Coordinates of N, CA and C in Angstrom, one line a residue:
M30 N 124.0 185.3 96.9 CA 124.0 184.9 95.5 C 125.2 183.9 95.2
K31 N 126.3 184.2 95.9 CA 127.5 183.4 95.7 C 127.2 182.0 96.2
K32 N 126.5 181.9 97.3 CA 126.2 180.5 97.9 C 125.3 179.8 97.0
L33 N 124.4 180.5 96.4 CA 123.4 179.8 95.4 C 124.2 179.3 94.2
L34 N 125.1 180.1 93.7 CA 125.9 179.6 92.6 C 126.8 178.4 92.9
V35 N 127.4 178.4 94.1 CA 128.2 177.3 94.5 C 127.3 176.0 94.7
L36 N 126.1 176.2 95.2 CA 125.1 175.1 95.4 C 124.7 174.6 94.0
F37 N 124.4 175.5 93.0 CA 124.0 175.0 91.7 C 125.2 174.3 91.0
V38 N 126.4 174.8 91.1 CA 127.5 174.1 90.4 C 127.8 172.7 91.1
S39 N 127.7 172.7 92.4 CA 127.9 171.4 93.1 C 126.8 170.4 92.7
L40 N 125.5 170.8 92.6 CA 124.5 169.9 92.2 C 124.6 169.4 90.8
F41 N 125.1 170.3 89.9 CA 125.4 170.0 88.5 C 126.4 168.8 88.4
F42 N 127.5 169.0 89.1 CA 128.5 168.0 89.1 C 128.1 166.7 89.7
L43 N 127.3 166.8 90.8 CA 126.9 165.6 91.5 C 125.9 164.8 90.6
T44 N 125.0 165.5 90.0 CA 124.0 164.8 89.1 C 124.7 164.3 87.8
T45 N 125.7 165.0 87.3 CA 126.5 164.5 86.2 C 127.2 163.2 86.6
A46 N 127.8 163.2 87.7 CA 128.5 161.9 88.2 C 127.6 160.8 88.4
L47 N 126.4 161.1 88.9 CA 125.4 160.0 89.1 C 124.9 159.5 87.8
A48 N 124.7 160.3 86.8 CA 124.2 159.9 85.5 C 125.2 158.9 84.8
D49 N 126.5 159.1 85.1 CA 127.5 158.2 84.5 C 127.7 156.9 85.3
A50 N 127.1 156.8 86.5 CA 127.3 155.6 87.4 C 126.7 154.4 86.7
E51 N 127.4 153.2 87.0 CA 127.0 151.9 86.5 C 126.8 151.0 87.7
V52 N 125.9 150.0 87.5 CA 125.7 149.0 88.5 C 126.5 147.8 87.9
T53 N 127.3 147.2 88.7 CA 128.1 146.0 88.3 C 127.5 144.8 89.1
S54 N 126.9 143.8 88.4 CA 126.3 142.7 89.1 C 127.2 141.6 89.4
F55 N 128.4 141.5 88.7 CA 129.4 140.4 88.8 C 128.9 139.1 88.2
E56 N 127.8 139.2 87.5 CA 127.3 138.0 86.8 C 128.2 137.5 85.7
D57 N 129.0 138.5 85.1 CA 129.9 138.1 84.0 C 131.2 137.5 84.5
L58 N 131.4 137.3 85.8 CA 132.5 136.6 86.4 C 132.2 135.1 86.5
D59 N 133.1 134.3 85.8 CA 132.8 132.9 85.7 C 133.4 132.1 86.9
L60 N 132.6 131.5 87.7 CA 133.0 130.7 88.9 C 132.3 129.4 88.9
D61 N 133.0 128.4 89.4 CA 132.3 127.1 89.7 C 131.5 127.4 91.0
A62 N 130.5 126.5 91.3 CA 129.7 126.7 92.5 C 130.6 126.6 93.8
D63 N 130.3 127.4 94.7 CA 131.0 127.5 96.0 C 132.5 127.6 95.8
S64 N 132.9 128.6 95.0 CA 134.3 128.8 94.8 C 134.7 130.3 94.8
Y65 N 135.9 130.6 94.6 CA 136.4 132.0 94.6 C 137.5 132.2 93.7
W66 N 137.8 133.5 93.3 CA 139.0 133.9 92.6 C 139.7 134.8 93.5
N67 N 141.0 134.6 93.7 CA 141.8 135.4 94.6 C 143.1 136.0 94.0
G68 N 143.2 135.9 92.6 CA 144.3 136.5 91.9 C 145.5 135.6 91.8
S69 N 145.3 134.3 92.1 CA 146.5 133.4 92.0 C 147.0 133.2 90.6
D70 N 146.2 133.7 89.6 CA 146.7 133.6 88.2 C 147.7 134.8 87.9
G71 N 147.9 135.7 88.9 CA 148.8 136.8 88.7 C 148.4 137.9 87.8
S72 N 147.1 138.0 87.5 CA 146.6 139.0 86.6 C 146.6 140.4 87.1
G73 N 146.6 140.5 88.4 CA 146.6 141.9 89.0 C 145.3 142.5 89.2
G74 N 144.2 141.8 88.9 CA 142.9 142.3 89.1 C 141.9 141.7 88.1
F75 N 140.7 142.2 88.1 CA 139.6 141.7 87.3 C 138.7 142.8 86.9
T76 N 138.0 142.6 85.8 CA 137.0 143.6 85.3 C 135.6 143.0 85.2
S77 N 134.6 143.7 85.7 CA 133.3 143.3 85.6 C 132.4 144.5 85.2
G78 N 131.6 144.3 84.2 CA 130.7 145.4 83.8 C 131.5 146.7 83.5
G79 N 132.7 146.6 83.0 CA 133.4 147.8 82.6 C 134.2 148.4 83.8
T80 N 134.1 147.8 85.0 CA 134.7 148.4 86.2 C 135.9 147.5 86.5
N81 N 137.0 148.1 86.8 CA 138.2 147.3 87.1 C 138.5 147.3 88.6
F82 N 138.8 146.1 89.2 CA 139.1 146.0 90.6 C 140.5 145.4 90.7
N83 N 141.4 146.1 91.5 CA 142.8 145.7 91.6 C 142.9 144.5 92.6
N84 N 144.0 143.8 92.4 CA 144.3 142.6 93.2 C 145.8 142.4 93.2
S85 N 146.4 142.1 94.4 CA 147.8 141.7 94.5 C 147.9 140.4 95.1
Y86 N 148.5 139.4 94.5 CA 148.6 138.0 95.0 C 150.1 137.7 95.3
N87 N 150.4 137.2 96.4 CA 151.7 136.8 96.8 C 151.8 135.2 96.9
A88 N 152.4 134.6 95.8 CA 152.5 133.2 95.8 C 153.3 132.6 96.9
D89 N 154.3 133.3 97.4 CA 155.2 132.8 98.5 C 154.3 132.5 99.7
W90 N 153.4 133.4 100.0 CA 152.6 133.3 101.2 C 151.1 132.8 100.9
D91 N 150.8 132.5 99.6 CA 149.5 132.2 99.2 C 148.5 133.1 99.8
S92 N 148.7 134.4 99.6 CA 147.9 135.5 100.2 C 147.6 136.5 99.2
W93 N 146.6 137.4 99.4 CA 146.2 138.4 98.5 C 145.7 139.6 99.2
D94 N 145.6 140.7 98.5 CA 145.0 141.9 99.0 C 144.4 142.6 97.8
G95 N 143.6 143.6 98.1 CA 142.8 144.3 97.0 C 141.4 143.7 97.0
F96 N 141.0 143.2 95.8 CA 139.7 142.6 95.7 C 139.8 141.1 95.2
S97 N 138.9 140.3 95.6 CA 138.7 139.0 95.1 C 137.2 138.8 94.9
Y98 N 136.8 137.8 94.2 CA 135.4 137.6 94.1 C 135.0 136.1 94.4
S99 N 133.8 135.9 94.8 CA 133.4 134.6 95.4 C 131.9 134.4 95.1
N100 N 131.5 133.1 95.3 CA 130.1 132.8 95.4 C 129.9 131.7 96.5
M101 N 130.8 131.8 97.5 CA 130.8 130.9 98.7 C 129.5 131.1 99.4
T102 N 128.9 130.1 99.9 CA 127.6 130.2 100.6 C 127.6 129.8 102.1
D103 N 128.7 129.2 102.5 CA 128.7 128.7 103.9 C 129.2 129.9 104.8
N104 N 128.2 130.5 105.5 CA 128.6 131.7 106.3 C 128.9 131.4 107.7
K105 N 129.1 130.1 108.0 CA 129.4 129.7 109.4 C 130.9 129.5 109.6
I106 N 131.7 129.4 108.5 CA 133.1 129.2 108.6 C 133.8 130.6 109.0
V107 N 134.7 130.5 109.9 CA 135.3 131.7 110.5 C 136.8 131.7 110.2
G108 N 137.5 132.8 110.5 CA 138.9 132.9 110.4 C 139.3 133.0 108.9
L109 N 140.6 132.6 108.6 CA 141.1 132.6 107.3 C 140.3 131.7 106.3
D110 N 139.8 130.6 106.9 CA 139.0 129.7 106.0 C 137.7 130.3 105.5
G111 N 137.3 131.3 106.2 CA 136.0 132.0 105.8 C 136.2 133.4 105.1
Q112 N 137.5 133.6 104.7 CA 137.8 135.0 104.1 C 137.0 135.3 102.8
Y113 N 136.5 134.3 102.1 CA 135.8 134.6 100.9 C 134.3 134.5 101.1
N114 N 133.8 134.4 102.3 CA 132.4 134.3 102.6 C 131.7 135.6 102.9
A115 N 130.5 135.7 102.4 CA 129.7 136.9 102.8 C 128.9 136.5 104.0
I116 N 128.7 137.4 104.9 CA 127.9 137.1 106.1 C 126.5 136.7 105.8
T117 N 126.0 137.2 104.7 CA 124.6 136.8 104.2 C 124.6 135.4 103.6
G118 N 125.8 134.9 103.2 CA 125.8 133.6 102.5 C 125.5 133.7 101.0
R119 N 125.4 134.9 100.5 CA 125.1 135.1 99.0 C 125.3 136.6 98.7
G120 N 125.4 136.8 97.4 CA 125.4 138.2 96.9 C 124.0 138.8 96.9
V121 N 123.9 140.1 96.6 CA 122.6 140.7 96.7 C 121.9 140.7 95.3
I122 N 122.6 141.1 94.3 CA 122.1 141.1 92.9 C 122.3 139.8 92.2
S123 N 123.4 139.1 92.5 CA 123.7 137.8 91.8 C 124.3 136.9 92.9
S124 N 124.6 135.7 92.4 CA 125.3 134.8 93.4 C 126.7 135.1 93.6
N125 N 127.3 135.9 92.7 CA 128.7 136.3 92.8 C 128.8 137.6 93.6
Y126 N 129.8 137.8 94.4 CA 130.0 139.1 95.1 C 131.5 139.3 95.3
V127 N 131.9 140.5 95.6 CA 133.3 140.9 95.7 C 133.7 141.1 97.2
V128 N 134.9 140.6 97.5 CA 135.4 140.8 98.8 C 136.7 141.7 98.7
G129 N 136.8 142.6 99.6 CA 137.9 143.5 99.6 C 138.7 143.4 100.9
Y130 N 140.0 143.5 100.7 CA 141.0 143.4 101.8 C 142.1 144.4 101.7
V131 N 142.4 145.2 102.7 CA 143.5 146.1 102.7 C 144.6 145.4 103.4
G132 N 145.7 145.2 102.6 CA 146.8 144.4 103.1 C 148.1 145.1 103.0
W133 N 149.1 144.5 102.4 CA 150.5 145.0 102.4 C 150.8 145.8 101.2
A134 N 150.1 145.7 100.1 CA 150.4 146.3 98.8 C 149.6 147.6 98.7
D135 N 149.2 148.0 97.5 CA 148.4 149.2 97.3 C 147.0 149.0 97.9
P136 N 146.4 150.1 98.3 CA 145.0 150.0 98.8 C 144.1 149.5 97.7
P137 N 143.0 148.9 98.0 CA 142.0 148.5 97.0 C 141.5 149.7 96.2
T138 N 141.5 149.5 94.9 CA 141.0 150.6 94.0 C 140.0 150.0 93.0
V139 N 139.0 150.9 92.7 CA 138.0 150.6 91.7 C 138.1 151.7 90.7
T140 N 138.3 151.3 89.4 CA 138.3 152.3 88.3 C 137.4 151.9 87.2

């Protein structure tokens, strides 16, 4: 009986969490064609569809970590030049997609 109660409570919280889930398409992020946003504006992150993605940009090194977003389509570029590209060459739901990188600052977070 105790196991059944634990299972019921677990399923309740799981379904409640799924009911509150949202899909973020990134269509509300404004980008020119074949471009990206990497936090160079110093904003510390971005919000899409009510979801916040953190970002840390270092102007001294022209580098970032956390999340950036892109609509780059050339999936043949490799190395640092290709850091904003998706292997598919496009997003799934929209032309925009998010790129995550674990670097020197706080780990990437989504809230």
